[in-house]
Amino acid sequence: VVLIIQQNILFIIFPATKNIVPEIISTLRQAGKSSARQEDTPSSLPSNGQADASCSTKFEVLFCGRVVVAHKKAPPALIDECIEKFGRVSVTGSLAAGIRRAFSLNQGADGGGKRPLFFKRDQSFPFLQALDENGLSPELQRRAADGATGVQPTSLQENRTMLFTIGRSQIFLVSPDTKKVAIEKSFREISFCSQGIRHVDHFGFICRESVECGGCQFVCYVFQCANEALVDEIMLTLKQAFSVAALQQNSRTQSQQCDSCPLQQLHKLCDRIEGLHPSKAKLELQKHLAGLDNQEQASVFESTMKARPKSDQEENELIVSCLRRLYEERQKTHTHTHNGQTKKVHLHVMSSSSLWTPIMSVCFKSKTYVFLCVFSDVAALSSPGAVCVVGDDSPLCSRRHSWRQQIFLRVATPQKGSDSKGNSLVEYVMGGGESILGAVPEERRKRSGAELRALWRKAILQQILLLRMERENQKLQASESDLQCRRLKLDYEEITPCLKDVTLVWERMLSTTGRSKVRFDTEEIHKAVGQGVPRQHRGEIWKFLSEQYLLRKEVPSTKPPNNETPYKELLKQLTSQQHAILIDLGRTFPTHPYFRAQLGAGQLSLYNLLKAYSLLDPEVGYCQGLSFVAGVLLLHMSEEDAFHMLKFLMYDTGLRKQYRPDMIILQIQMYQLSRLLHDYHRELYTHLEQYEISPSLYAAPWFLTAFASHFPLGFVARVFDMLFLQGSEVIFKVALSLLGSHKPLILQHDNLESIVEFIKTTLPNLGLVQMEKTINQVSEMDISKQLQAYEVEYHVLQDELLDGPSTLSQSQRVAQLEKTNGSLRQQNLDLLEELQVAHAKIRWLETRVDGLVNREAELQSEVKTLQQERTELQQTPAERLRINALLLCSLLLAPCSYFV
């Protein structure tokens, strides 16, 4: 039963069969979504039918798996059936085998040989890696070993999140984990796209793929999204992309098509019977034969009966072969008609039908038919030996050869001394295949057993040596690639050159055993940072400074939620912030070579880092400006280390508060900066207030990006050095120093536009001397007490403003009070958090005082004991002298007493 409610009327429909109920529901739902989209967007397609060359839409999806299907079209419930099959495979225990088949690494079915890969590069995606003939990466190559079934779910232990990229004429599935393209499919290869009915957050598409046995099959790829709205957006984007690509293709090929061509009619026939069962294909062929004249029908029937086919499949192959010969004869004298013009073209085809018979057989078995009739000029078509003329936009021009065809092309290439070099497969076929493989050598003499054993031993040793050399070569290439990537990351000018002696000091501290638990001298660290930080060790030094910061700060300011969630586990999840992150990828350091390439290694690493943090901290999620902070960290360390350092900056140094959705802390920071200008640079403060220039007009990007969005990377790196050393108040110090050092130049401007333009464009272009001077001033400033006082002052002023008279209406007053209540509630939570931290610190201090008192008592007791020992030691020498004197006197008096 299907219930439909329209204009308060309930319609009850009883379908003929229950199988069409899902299709009806899916159609109704898609129609409702389409009408809603049309109301929101008046025009879904560009007016000119053209798409931007550099435009590509990206979505984050979860790759669920792939299923082999029987036909290029599928029912609406296909996605739900695929998900159920994935579940059954995992329950029955064959999930591991499916994973191995779906993610086998370069192991051929014949014993481990590597399949040749097809390298393809696109101008919009220059980072494409090796793909096979099906547009799959080596990790996703399908294997039929162990009796593989058609259901291949992906591994739950692997990172299955992908970036689903829809380009102008292709679909790319990019893995941010491996930084490679996993799947690349042309629109021509995709025959069906669908969304789940019960699983509305899933979708998939069907495409054709070749198999190793020489045929082809239809495979359905299934994906999962964060929510249903994202699936709807993907389906709409696919529909628009397909429509625009079809319009462009039709506009390009319309001038080259001739619908009356005999081979074009044969192509349409083959397209109709493609994928049909042999019995149904036989009926279609009989209908087509009924349209021929009696003589042609008799000729086809006679040729078919002479071959005595044993099945419908063989009979269909013979009929298509006869029709091909028939239409080739017609094509020789066919006259093309286009735009009122007629062209007489004589198409020369091969007379050797024996060579085409096995080719047609293979094509028919694989249900693949390619007949193209495209003409460019009469001279090209009438050239001797030409089979057909293929246009520049034809699929045949960019067709990927299978691994068997590549082997054939390599073997069939003429040797040195041949007249023709680099002939292709078509040239070999046109030439009749004469002696292109060379003469068969005479039978060699039989070798003895010892000779064969020696040859085998030599071959094995050579293979072992080659494998060792290949491994060493891979290590060298990986090392060279790492060095090149590191050199690319650190491509910026250092403003404080680090001398050799300072570098040795840093290396000594970094190499200390148990470094994370050893508390170094604060003055020594401050002195080392002031003298410079070596660029090649900057990432490790930042980790060292964060460790020392945590050791000095006994009680952390805040505890991050889900702090124990590993970075790699976060990468396996889908984020709801993907749109904002993907949009900002191209805006983050657009001129830096590491982040410049669209969806290159730099942008993918940045996406991983921002996505992981958005999942770790749902309250903040992702905020504009955070990408620059993450980008600076990525330039100096790995992804996982950058993630931990980003957590340190956000939670331990206090940067997290300014990225909250309400942005109250950022407003407080702007007020604090204004008060600092009032206290330290009164004249500049008055000048800016005269033209109503608040710090939010120029300083908000400084705080949100830590100066990374406008200033040179060398200067930003020094700011981060101080940030890891002293905390978030460094940003206030740098901003105050920059404005104060340029005060005379700012005072020369007498309007709002020129002042703001000067601060935004001239200040970032500082000289090296001025930058180093600014950093030196920052290390000497102490404004922590002022910042605390100004924060309290801001809250007091806000309370006074709320208590004043109001001219707002009742509803506006209620809205304002609700907003104020929310902000006060948030402030209350912040104050409670600070109070808890203060109580914890008080308890820690009390415990420390008790310990010190006990220690003092112990020390006093030890002092008394030492004083007693000292007194005893002082008395001991005097006593010993007296005893020695008495002994001496007794010895001297002993002889006198003897004589008496």
Tab-separated table of N, CA, C and O in Angstrom, residues 30 249 278 286 326 439 541 652 671 745 871:
chain	number	residue	atom	x	y	z
A	30	GLN	N	12.573	11.517	-4.852
A	30	GLN	CA	13.450	12.290	-5.724
A	30	GLN	C	12.699	13.435	-6.380
A	30	GLN	O	13.244	14.527	-6.573
A	249	GLN	N	29.665	17.701	-25.021
A	249	GLN	CA	30.013	16.632	-25.958
A	249	GLN	C	29.141	16.694	-27.206
A	249	GLN	O	29.634	16.527	-28.329
A	278	PRO	N	21.293	-13.619	-24.028
A	278	PRO	CA	21.382	-14.046	-25.441
A	278	PRO	C	20.032	-14.265	-26.107
A	278	PRO	O	19.869	-13.949	-27.288
A	286	GLN	N	16.561	-10.258	-34.631
A	286	GLN	CA	15.547	-10.679	-35.604
A	286	GLN	C	14.654	-9.510	-36.004
A	286	GLN	O	14.273	-9.373	-37.173
A	326	LEU	N	27.968	-6.592	-44.150
A	326	LEU	CA	26.958	-5.962	-44.986
A	326	LEU	C	27.041	-4.444	-44.900
A	326	LEU	O	27.031	-3.740	-45.925
A	439	ALA	N	61.034	-14.375	-37.184
A	439	ALA	CA	60.989	-15.791	-37.509
A	439	ALA	C	61.131	-16.633	-36.256
A	439	ALA	O	61.743	-16.236	-35.271
A	541	ILE	N	62.034	21.692	18.178
A	541	ILE	CA	62.198	22.689	19.240
A	541	ILE	C	60.844	23.135	19.765
A	541	ILE	O	60.682	23.368	20.977
A	652	ASP	N	46.250	24.500	25.986
A	652	ASP	CA	47.197	24.873	27.037
A	652	ASP	C	47.601	26.338	26.978
A	652	ASP	O	47.807	26.958	28.027
A	671	TYR	N	39.152	44.705	22.712
A	671	TYR	CA	39.094	45.762	23.733
A	671	TYR	C	40.430	45.861	24.483
A	671	TYR	O	40.906	46.967	24.774
A	745	LEU	N	54.419	56.854	10.844
A	745	LEU	CA	53.866	56.671	9.497
A	745	LEU	C	52.346	56.599	9.518
A	745	LEU	O	51.681	57.103	8.606
A	871	THR	N	79.850	20.680	67.964
A	871	THR	CA	80.343	20.923	69.324
A	871	THR	C	81.203	19.765	69.807
A	871	THR	O	82.279	19.954	70.413
